[in-house]
Amino acid sequence: MLQGKESLILGIETSCDETSAAVLRGGREVLSNIISSQVEIHRQFGGVVPEVASRRHVENVAVVVNEALAKAGVGLGDLSAVAVTYGPGLVGALLVGVTAGKAIAYAKSIPLIGVHHIAGHIYANFLAGGMEPPLVALVVSGGHTELIFMPEHGKFQFLGRTRDDAAGEAYDKVARSMGLSYPGGPLIDKLAAEGDPEAIVFPRAWLEEGSLDFSFSGLKSAVLNTLHNAEQRGRKLNPSDVAAGFQASVVDVLVEKTVLAVQKTGVNNVVVAGGVAANRGLRARLRERAAVEGFSVMFPPMSLCTDNAAMIAAAAHPLYARGLFHNLDLNAYASLPLTKWEEGPFVSLEK
């Protein structure tokens, strides 16, 4: 049963401000992927309010799950397993999804699979077909900016990570300082396409020679100081040029460190994961460098870059195929290391 290609896995994602449920067949075929976004609610606050997000998840999770099942044309009794994000994220939000997943697993006597949110973002690429491990993953999602070596399914080795602000955080903070609404990343990307990246040149934080770590705190401060100084002097800056200069700095560092990771590992396959994977500037620049350096690069479809449940079900499938599941005492963890997830603890239901 566990190796069957026709497995049906229900995925549930509630780590931040999207309530999502999806049904996957065989670990790759998306039968449904329903996302209820809270962006409009949190925009008035300039960012996600955890308590508000949790309440909305409580209101939405059953509705979203039912809609995902209906669109897929299946019922709870048809499911092979239920997969749910249990960290990292907002703990109150995570608990809603974990509780829903455990309830379904218990009621229908089907396996429960807890999934690491970042692993889910990486596995979003597998839903587009193509690459298989070994590969290097550039993860640029919310508070995460990391380079990860994935030698095989379910195994992860960190090559580099952010030492302070992640790229996504820098985007949102710079956007807020420019008077742009939440979420700021897509707006910066749009403005950058209209600006001159050489008009205002911001610093690049390369850190020590050969380092694969990231640091965007200094860049964020440089942009804020530039905006503040211009305001103090009554000088009007072109917002598109500010955005273009800022984005050029971020993209340069992300791309060049990814190239260095490829050279250090000898791996020729790269996947990009997370919300910033939708950034057009990053996509264009990394594809250009990949062509020059001779490695392959894959981005998830735009619809799978942001938080969604299809990626959670996809990440769960290799565990399902191996017969590795979680007990019903699964809990939510705001800070869940990727290595803790891959190590378990798991239980096997195979006889």
mmCIF file of C-alpha atoms in Angstrom:
data_model
loop_
_atom_site.group_PDB
_atom_site.id
_atom_site.type_symbol
_atom_site.label_atom_id
_atom_site.label_comp_id
_atom_site.label_asym_id
_atom_site.label_seq_id
_atom_site.Cartn_x
_atom_site.Cartn_y
_atom_site.Cartn_z
ATOM 1 C CA MET A 1 0.000 0.000 0.000
ATOM 2 C CA LEU A 2 2.685 2.489 0.982
ATOM 3 C CA GLN A 3 4.446 2.344 -2.364
ATOM 4 C CA GLY A 4 1.266 2.829 -4.396
ATOM 5 C CA LYS A 5 1.425 5.502 -7.054
ATOM 6 C CA GLU A 6 -2.216 6.373 -6.459
ATOM 7 C CA SER A 7 -1.720 7.541 -2.885
ATOM 8 C CA LEU A 8 -3.924 10.476 -1.936
ATOM 9 C CA ILE A 9 -2.378 12.848 0.614
ATOM 10 C CA LEU A 10 -4.274 15.762 2.114
ATOM 11 C CA GLY A 11 -1.929 18.652 2.946
ATOM 12 C CA ILE A 12 -2.724 21.403 5.454
ATOM 13 C CA GLU A 13 -0.718 24.636 5.819
ATOM 14 C CA THR A 14 -1.378 27.313 8.481
ATOM 15 C CA SER A 15 2.110 28.516 9.450
ATOM 16 C CA CYS A 16 1.491 32.238 8.949
ATOM 17 C CA ASP A 17 -1.352 34.103 7.239
ATOM 18 C CA GLU A 18 -2.538 31.671 4.555
ATOM 19 C CA THR A 19 -4.989 28.897 5.344
ATOM 20 C CA SER A 20 -4.425 26.234 2.709
ATOM 21 C CA ALA A 21 -5.454 22.661 1.967
ATOM 22 C CA ALA A 22 -4.521 20.506 -1.017
ATOM 23 C CA VAL A 23 -4.892 16.958 -2.287
ATOM 24 C CA LEU A 24 -1.989 15.269 -4.099
ATOM 25 C CA ARG A 25 -2.082 11.998 -5.962
ATOM 26 C CA GLY A 26 1.118 10.008 -6.168
ATOM 27 C CA GLY A 27 3.093 12.802 -4.538
ATOM 28 C CA ARG A 28 3.250 14.907 -7.707
ATOM 29 C CA GLU A 29 -0.218 15.365 -9.237
ATOM 30 C CA VAL A 30 -2.063 18.325 -7.701
ATOM 31 C CA LEU A 31 -5.775 17.539 -7.638
ATOM 32 C CA SER A 32 -6.577 20.680 -5.658
ATOM 33 C CA ASN A 33 -4.728 23.471 -3.860
ATOM 34 C CA ILE A 34 -6.999 25.915 -2.051
ATOM 35 C CA ILE A 35 -5.509 29.026 -0.444
ATOM 36 C CA SER A 36 -7.401 31.510 1.715
ATOM 37 C CA SER A 37 -5.184 34.584 2.096
ATOM 38 C CA GLN A 38 -5.319 37.088 4.956
ATOM 39 C CA VAL A 39 -3.262 39.759 3.188
ATOM 40 C CA GLU A 40 -6.069 42.302 3.066
ATOM 41 C CA ILE A 41 -6.729 41.887 6.798
ATOM 42 C CA HIS A 42 -3.094 42.341 7.841
ATOM 43 C CA ARG A 43 -2.308 45.094 5.316
ATOM 44 C CA GLN A 44 -3.945 47.677 7.578
ATOM 45 C CA PHE A 45 -1.432 46.776 10.320
ATOM 46 C CA GLY A 46 1.596 46.795 8.008
ATOM 47 C CA GLY A 47 2.370 43.149 8.784
ATOM 48 C CA VAL A 48 0.993 39.922 10.185
ATOM 49 C CA VAL A 49 -0.669 40.114 13.625
ATOM 50 C CA PRO A 50 -0.275 36.608 15.118
ATOM 51 C CA GLU A 51 -3.456 36.635 17.206
ATOM 52 C CA VAL A 52 -5.561 37.793 14.271
ATOM 53 C CA ALA A 53 -3.991 35.198 11.993
ATOM 54 C CA SER A 54 -4.744 32.387 14.441
ATOM 55 C CA ARG A 55 -8.415 33.370 14.761
ATOM 56 C CA ARG A 56 -8.829 33.494 10.999
ATOM 57 C CA HIS A 57 -7.268 30.048 10.648
ATOM 58 C CA VAL A 58 -9.802 28.683 13.149
ATOM 59 C CA GLU A 59 -12.623 30.171 11.066
ATOM 60 C CA ASN A 60 -11.232 29.011 7.714
ATOM 61 C CA VAL A 61 -9.518 25.650 8.119
ATOM 62 C CA ALA A 62 -12.592 23.391 7.914
ATOM 63 C CA VAL A 63 -13.994 25.369 4.991
ATOM 64 C CA VAL A 64 -10.712 25.201 3.083
ATOM 65 C CA VAL A 65 -10.264 21.465 3.730
ATOM 66 C CA ASN A 66 -13.792 20.726 2.532
ATOM 67 C CA GLU A 67 -13.257 22.831 -0.577
ATOM 68 C CA ALA A 68 -9.980 21.048 -1.370
ATOM 69 C CA LEU A 69 -11.641 17.641 -1.033
ATOM 70 C CA ALA A 70 -14.603 18.707 -3.165
ATOM 71 C CA LYS A 71 -12.413 20.105 -5.929
ATOM 72 C CA ALA A 72 -10.305 16.939 -5.932
ATOM 73 C CA GLY A 73 -13.460 14.835 -6.090
ATOM 74 C CA VAL A 74 -12.535 12.745 -3.053
ATOM 75 C CA GLY A 75 -13.773 12.266 0.489
ATOM 76 C CA LEU A 76 -11.974 11.876 3.784
ATOM 77 C CA GLY A 77 -12.428 8.128 3.503
ATOM 78 C CA ASP A 78 -10.411 8.061 0.277
ATOM 79 C CA LEU A 79 -7.280 9.587 1.803
ATOM 80 C CA SER A 80 -4.070 7.636 2.294
ATOM 81 C CA ALA A 81 -2.591 10.126 4.801
ATOM 82 C CA VAL A 82 -2.833 13.667 6.087
ATOM 83 C CA ALA A 83 0.215 15.959 6.117
ATOM 84 C CA VAL A 84 0.429 19.178 8.107
ATOM 85 C CA THR A 85 2.985 21.905 8.730
ATOM 86 C CA TYR A 86 4.092 21.752 12.360
ATOM 87 C CA GLY A 87 6.944 24.283 12.250
ATOM 88 C CA PRO A 88 8.522 26.711 11.967
ATOM 89 C CA GLY A 89 6.004 29.550 12.012
ATOM 90 C CA LEU A 90 3.595 31.378 14.291
ATOM 91 C CA VAL A 91 2.873 28.847 17.007
ATOM 92 C CA GLY A 92 -0.799 29.803 17.406
ATOM 93 C CA ALA A 93 -1.361 29.557 13.675
ATOM 94 C CA LEU A 94 0.507 26.252 13.452
ATOM 95 C CA LEU A 95 -1.576 24.747 16.241
ATOM 96 C CA VAL A 96 -4.766 25.253 14.230
ATOM 97 C CA GLY A 97 -3.486 23.205 11.316
ATOM 98 C CA VAL A 98 -1.855 20.569 13.513
ATOM 99 C CA THR A 99 -5.082 20.108 15.475
ATOM 100 C CA ALA A 100 -7.118 19.786 12.284
ATOM 101 C CA GLY A 101 -4.671 17.280 10.818
ATOM 102 C CA LYS A 102 -4.611 15.171 13.976
ATOM 103 C CA ALA A 103 -8.411 15.167 14.164
ATOM 104 C CA ILE A 104 -8.713 13.888 10.579
ATOM 105 C CA ALA A 105 -5.998 11.263 11.085
ATOM 106 C CA TYR A 106 -7.677 10.005 14.256
ATOM 107 C CA ALA A 107 -11.226 10.041 12.899
ATOM 108 C CA LYS A 108 -10.298 8.174 9.714
ATOM 109 C CA SER A 109 -7.500 5.995 11.134
ATOM 110 C CA ILE A 110 -5.002 7.191 8.537
ATOM 111 C CA PRO A 111 -1.319 8.100 8.966
ATOM 112 C CA LEU A 112 -0.325 11.589 10.137
ATOM 113 C CA ILE A 113 2.802 13.215 8.671
ATOM 114 C CA GLY A 114 4.211 16.404 10.186
ATOM 115 C CA VAL A 115 6.144 18.512 7.673
ATOM 116 C CA HIS A 116 8.813 21.184 8.076
ATOM 117 C CA HIS A 117 7.678 24.391 6.387
ATOM 118 C CA ILE A 118 11.002 25.045 4.610
ATOM 119 C CA ALA A 119 11.142 21.477 3.320
ATOM 120 C CA GLY A 120 7.724 22.177 1.865
ATOM 121 C CA HIS A 121 9.030 25.202 -0.029
ATOM 122 C CA ILE A 122 11.865 23.123 -1.456
ATOM 123 C CA TYR A 123 9.450 20.399 -2.535
ATOM 124 C CA ALA A 124 7.269 22.920 -4.364
ATOM 125 C CA ASN A 125 9.825 22.557 -7.149
ATOM 126 C CA PHE A 126 9.112 18.846 -7.516
ATOM 127 C CA LEU A 127 5.503 19.642 -8.363
ATOM 128 C CA ALA A 128 6.809 21.292 -11.529
ATOM 129 C CA GLY A 129 8.675 18.106 -12.506
ATOM 130 C CA GLY A 130 12.264 17.911 -13.562
ATOM 131 C CA MET A 131 15.101 17.855 -11.046
ATOM 132 C CA GLU A 132 15.902 15.179 -8.533
ATOM 133 C CA PRO A 133 18.560 15.193 -5.773
ATOM 134 C CA PRO A 134 21.409 15.772 -5.324
ATOM 135 C CA LEU A 135 20.806 19.501 -5.567
ATOM 136 C CA VAL A 136 21.422 22.875 -3.950
ATOM 137 C CA ALA A 137 18.394 24.805 -2.701
ATOM 138 C CA LEU A 138 18.391 28.575 -2.321
ATOM 139 C CA VAL A 139 15.653 29.237 0.237
ATOM 140 C CA VAL A 140 14.377 32.809 0.392
ATOM 141 C CA SER A 141 11.199 32.757 2.458
ATOM 142 C CA GLY A 142 10.091 35.237 5.112
ATOM 143 C CA GLY A 143 12.667 35.102 7.907
ATOM 144 C CA HIS A 144 14.739 32.488 6.081
ATOM 145 C CA THR A 145 17.610 33.005 3.667
ATOM 146 C CA GLU A 146 19.583 29.784 3.384
ATOM 147 C CA LEU A 147 21.633 27.648 1.046
ATOM 148 C CA ILE A 148 20.924 23.966 1.609
ATOM 149 C CA PHE A 149 22.535 20.892 0.085
ATOM 150 C CA MET A 150 20.017 18.100 -0.478
ATOM 151 C CA PRO A 151 21.927 14.869 -1.280
ATOM 152 C CA GLU A 152 18.756 12.751 -1.345
ATOM 153 C CA HIS A 153 15.079 13.014 -0.520
ATOM 154 C CA GLY A 154 14.514 14.033 3.095
ATOM 155 C CA LYS A 155 18.192 14.804 3.811
ATOM 156 C CA PHE A 156 19.447 18.377 4.253
ATOM 157 C CA GLN A 157 22.829 19.959 4.991
ATOM 158 C CA PHE A 158 23.152 23.683 5.635
ATOM 159 C CA LEU A 159 25.779 25.445 3.548
ATOM 160 C CA GLY A 160 24.928 28.978 4.625
ATOM 161 C CA ARG A 161 22.226 30.964 6.363
ATOM 162 C CA THR A 162 21.377 34.509 7.365
ATOM 163 C CA ARG A 163 23.220 36.023 10.306
ATOM 164 C CA ASP A 164 20.680 38.800 10.858
ATOM 165 C CA ASP A 165 17.884 40.085 8.616
ATOM 166 C CA ALA A 166 16.714 37.681 5.937
ATOM 167 C CA ALA A 167 16.158 38.948 2.404
ATOM 168 C CA GLY A 168 12.368 38.818 2.741
ATOM 169 C CA GLU A 169 12.491 40.810 5.978
ATOM 170 C CA ALA A 170 14.721 43.409 4.338
ATOM 171 C CA TYR A 171 12.262 43.746 1.458
ATOM 172 C CA ASP A 172 9.330 44.337 3.804
ATOM 173 C CA LYS A 173 11.234 46.812 6.014
ATOM 174 C CA VAL A 174 12.544 48.811 3.052
ATOM 175 C CA ALA A 175 9.091 48.828 1.475
ATOM 176 C CA ARG A 176 7.582 50.147 4.709
ATOM 177 C CA SER A 177 10.192 52.907 4.920
ATOM 178 C CA MET A 178 9.317 53.882 1.342
ATOM 179 C CA GLY A 179 5.634 54.145 2.243
ATOM 180 C CA LEU A 180 4.629 51.027 0.314
ATOM 181 C CA SER A 181 1.897 48.740 1.585
ATOM 182 C CA TYR A 182 2.226 45.176 2.902
ATOM 183 C CA PRO A 183 3.470 42.836 1.520
ATOM 184 C CA GLY A 184 6.331 44.945 0.202
ATOM 185 C CA GLY A 185 8.350 42.428 -1.790
ATOM 186 C CA PRO A 186 6.206 42.327 -4.944
ATOM 187 C CA LEU A 187 5.903 46.140 -4.937
ATOM 188 C CA ILE A 188 9.686 46.602 -4.678
ATOM 189 C CA ASP A 189 10.143 44.126 -7.526
ATOM 190 C CA LYS A 190 7.675 46.017 -9.706
ATOM 191 C CA LEU A 191 9.278 49.391 -8.978
ATOM 192 C CA ALA A 192 12.776 48.002 -9.538
ATOM 193 C CA ALA A 193 11.867 47.001 -13.092
ATOM 194 C CA GLU A 194 11.211 50.686 -13.844
ATOM 195 C CA GLY A 195 14.326 52.093 -12.150
ATOM 196 C CA ASP A 196 18.054 52.413 -12.775
ATOM 197 C CA PRO A 197 20.085 50.096 -10.495
ATOM 198 C CA GLU A 198 23.179 52.281 -11.045
ATOM 199 C CA ALA A 199 21.479 55.525 -9.977
ATOM 200 C CA ILE A 200 21.830 54.689 -6.276
ATOM 201 C CA VAL A 201 24.392 52.003 -5.481
ATOM 202 C CA PHE A 202 23.981 50.236 -2.156
ATOM 203 C CA PRO A 203 26.560 47.997 -0.425
ATOM 204 C CA ARG A 204 26.863 44.230 -0.834
ATOM 205 C CA ALA A 205 27.614 42.165 2.273
ATOM 206 C CA TRP A 206 29.922 39.381 1.097
ATOM 207 C CA LEU A 207 31.214 38.605 4.625
ATOM 208 C CA GLU A 208 34.409 36.531 4.894
ATOM 209 C CA GLU A 209 36.035 35.170 1.752
ATOM 210 C CA GLY A 210 34.308 31.974 0.706
ATOM 211 C CA SER A 211 31.429 32.414 3.182
ATOM 212 C CA LEU A 212 28.008 31.180 2.112
ATOM 213 C CA ASP A 213 26.245 33.032 4.939
ATOM 214 C CA PHE A 214 24.042 36.057 4.321
ATOM 215 C CA SER A 215 23.594 39.443 5.992
ATOM 216 C CA PHE A 216 21.073 42.049 4.891
ATOM 217 C CA SER A 217 20.877 44.192 8.019
ATOM 218 C CA GLY A 218 23.564 46.591 6.792
ATOM 219 C CA LEU A 219 21.880 46.946 3.415
ATOM 220 C CA LYS A 220 18.562 47.688 5.073
ATOM 221 C CA SER A 221 20.208 50.362 7.236
ATOM 222 C CA ALA A 222 21.951 51.877 4.204
ATOM 223 C CA VAL A 223 18.644 52.250 2.366
ATOM 224 C CA LEU A 224 16.916 53.735 5.411
ATOM 225 C CA ASN A 225 19.795 56.182 5.932
ATOM 226 C CA THR A 226 19.685 57.228 2.280
ATOM 227 C CA LEU A 227 15.950 57.880 2.488
ATOM 228 C CA HIS A 228 16.300 59.761 5.786
ATOM 229 C CA ASN A 229 19.190 61.917 4.588
ATOM 230 C CA ALA A 230 17.322 62.825 1.415
ATOM 231 C CA GLU A 231 14.271 63.803 3.440
ATOM 232 C CA GLN A 232 16.370 65.937 5.807
ATOM 233 C CA ARG A 233 17.869 67.803 2.858
ATOM 234 C CA GLY A 234 14.567 68.205 1.051
ATOM 235 C CA ARG A 235 15.838 66.098 -1.825
ATOM 236 C CA LYS A 236 13.351 63.918 -3.657
ATOM 237 C CA LEU A 237 14.582 60.491 -4.667
ATOM 238 C CA ASN A 238 13.087 58.460 -7.479
ATOM 239 C CA PRO A 239 11.371 55.505 -5.710
ATOM 240 C CA SER A 240 12.030 53.282 -8.721
ATOM 241 C CA ASP A 241 15.766 54.004 -8.543
ATOM 242 C CA VAL A 242 15.816 53.283 -4.796
ATOM 243 C CA ALA A 243 14.012 49.987 -5.374
ATOM 244 C CA ALA A 244 16.282 49.075 -8.299
ATOM 245 C CA GLY A 245 19.444 49.797 -6.326
ATOM 246 C CA PHE A 246 18.225 47.865 -3.308
ATOM 247 C CA GLN A 247 17.089 44.874 -5.347
ATOM 248 C CA ALA A 248 20.336 44.798 -7.332
ATOM 249 C CA SER A 249 22.274 44.494 -4.080
ATOM 250 C CA VAL A 250 20.069 41.668 -2.747
ATOM 251 C CA VAL A 251 20.052 39.752 -6.028
ATOM 252 C CA ASP A 252 23.823 40.077 -6.519
ATOM 253 C CA VAL A 253 24.522 38.489 -3.150
ATOM 254 C CA LEU A 254 21.900 35.741 -3.510
ATOM 255 C CA VAL A 255 23.064 34.778 -6.984
ATOM 256 C CA GLU A 256 26.823 34.889 -6.434
ATOM 257 C CA LYS A 257 26.652 32.880 -3.230
ATOM 258 C CA THR A 258 24.460 30.314 -4.980
ATOM 259 C CA VAL A 259 27.081 30.041 -7.720
ATOM 260 C CA LEU A 260 29.750 29.552 -5.051
ATOM 261 C CA ALA A 261 27.645 26.813 -3.418
ATOM 262 C CA VAL A 262 27.422 25.008 -6.760
ATOM 263 C CA GLN A 263 31.183 25.231 -7.167
ATOM 264 C CA LYS A 264 31.848 23.971 -3.631
ATOM 265 C CA THR A 265 29.458 21.015 -3.818
ATOM 266 C CA GLY A 266 30.023 20.081 -7.441
ATOM 267 C CA VAL A 267 26.242 19.792 -7.866
ATOM 268 C CA ASN A 268 24.778 21.050 -11.120
ATOM 269 C CA ASN A 269 21.132 21.281 -10.071
ATOM 270 C CA VAL A 270 19.742 24.307 -8.217
ATOM 271 C CA VAL A 271 16.200 24.941 -7.011
ATOM 272 C CA VAL A 272 14.911 28.209 -5.568
ATOM 273 C CA ALA A 273 12.273 28.131 -2.850
ATOM 274 C CA GLY A 274 10.088 30.576 -0.929
ATOM 275 C CA GLY A 275 8.176 33.769 -1.576
ATOM 276 C CA VAL A 276 11.162 35.681 -2.979
ATOM 277 C CA ALA A 277 11.464 32.927 -5.623
ATOM 278 C CA ALA A 278 8.692 34.857 -7.392
ATOM 279 C CA ASN A 279 10.967 37.902 -7.735
ATOM 280 C CA ARG A 280 11.473 38.629 -11.427
ATOM 281 C CA GLY A 281 14.873 40.227 -10.923
ATOM 282 C CA LEU A 282 16.177 37.185 -9.073
ATOM 283 C CA ARG A 283 14.757 34.803 -11.677
ATOM 284 C CA ALA A 284 16.333 36.653 -14.585
ATOM 285 C CA ARG A 285 19.761 37.102 -12.990
ATOM 286 C CA LEU A 286 20.087 33.546 -11.683
ATOM 287 C CA ARG A 287 19.071 32.083 -15.035
ATOM 288 C CA GLU A 288 21.723 34.231 -16.737
ATOM 289 C CA ARG A 289 24.454 33.077 -14.333
ATOM 290 C CA ALA A 290 23.331 29.451 -14.574
ATOM 291 C CA ALA A 291 23.710 29.590 -18.352
ATOM 292 C CA VAL A 292 27.226 31.021 -18.016
ATOM 293 C CA GLU A 293 28.341 28.618 -15.253
ATOM 294 C CA GLY A 294 26.732 25.556 -16.809
ATOM 295 C CA PHE A 295 24.272 24.461 -14.136
ATOM 296 C CA SER A 296 20.499 23.993 -14.227
ATOM 297 C CA VAL A 297 18.143 26.132 -12.151
ATOM 298 C CA MET A 298 14.468 25.627 -11.380
ATOM 299 C CA PHE A 299 11.893 27.961 -9.870
ATOM 300 C CA PRO A 300 8.461 26.864 -8.637
ATOM 301 C CA PRO A 301 5.423 28.107 -10.558
ATOM 302 C CA MET A 302 4.381 31.530 -9.259
ATOM 303 C CA SER A 303 1.312 29.987 -7.604
ATOM 304 C CA LEU A 304 3.546 27.707 -5.504
ATOM 305 C CA CYS A 305 6.125 30.267 -4.358
ATOM 306 C CA THR A 306 4.044 31.572 -1.472
ATOM 307 C CA ASP A 307 2.722 29.387 1.357
ATOM 308 C CA ASN A 308 0.464 26.588 0.114
ATOM 309 C CA ALA A 309 -0.583 23.091 1.130
ATOM 310 C CA ALA A 310 0.377 21.326 -2.113
ATOM 311 C CA MET A 311 4.054 21.753 -1.239
ATOM 312 C CA ILE A 312 3.409 20.315 2.241
ATOM 313 C CA ALA A 313 1.787 17.206 0.782
ATOM 314 C CA ALA A 314 4.660 16.896 -1.715
ATOM 315 C CA ALA A 315 7.257 16.986 1.072
ATOM 316 C CA ALA A 316 5.283 14.344 2.977
ATOM 317 C CA HIS A 317 5.168 11.870 0.118
ATOM 318 C CA PRO A 318 8.745 10.480 0.442
ATOM 319 C CA LEU A 319 8.019 9.774 4.133
ATOM 320 C CA TYR A 320 4.726 8.148 3.216
ATOM 321 C CA ALA A 321 6.468 5.940 0.667
ATOM 322 C CA ARG A 322 8.934 4.821 3.349
ATOM 323 C CA GLY A 323 6.178 4.176 5.871
ATOM 324 C CA LEU A 324 7.369 6.882 8.279
ATOM 325 C CA PHE A 325 4.698 8.785 10.194
ATOM 326 C CA HIS A 326 4.117 10.831 13.347
ATOM 327 C CA ASN A 327 2.121 9.940 16.427
ATOM 328 C CA LEU A 328 -1.014 11.818 17.425
ATOM 329 C CA ASP A 329 0.976 13.622 20.134
ATOM 330 C CA LEU A 330 2.524 15.778 17.368
ATOM 331 C CA ASN A 331 2.922 19.361 18.559
ATOM 332 C CA ALA A 332 3.573 22.735 16.884
ATOM 333 C CA TYR A 333 7.011 24.376 17.105
ATOM 334 C CA ALA A 334 7.614 28.030 16.323
ATOM 335 C CA SER A 335 11.339 27.289 15.804
ATOM 336 C CA LEU A 336 11.780 23.852 14.317
ATOM 337 C CA PRO A 337 15.260 23.016 12.970
ATOM 338 C CA LEU A 338 15.230 21.292 9.599
ATOM 339 C CA THR A 339 17.603 18.644 10.964
ATOM 340 C CA LYS A 340 15.168 17.855 13.795
ATOM 341 C CA TRP A 341 12.451 17.185 11.237
ATOM 342 C CA GLU A 342 14.535 14.823 9.110
ATOM 343 C CA GLU A 343 15.616 12.870 12.192
ATOM 344 C CA GLY A 344 12.077 12.322 13.458
ATOM 345 C CA PRO A 345 10.906 10.809 15.749
ATOM 346 C CA PHE A 346 8.863 8.756 13.294
ATOM 347 C CA VAL A 347 6.822 5.606 13.765
ATOM 348 C CA SER A 348 6.338 2.939 11.124
ATOM 349 C CA LEU A 349 2.902 1.527 10.399
ATOM 350 C CA GLU A 350 4.176 -1.135 8.036
ATOM 351 C CA LYS A 351 3.598 -4.690 9.243
#
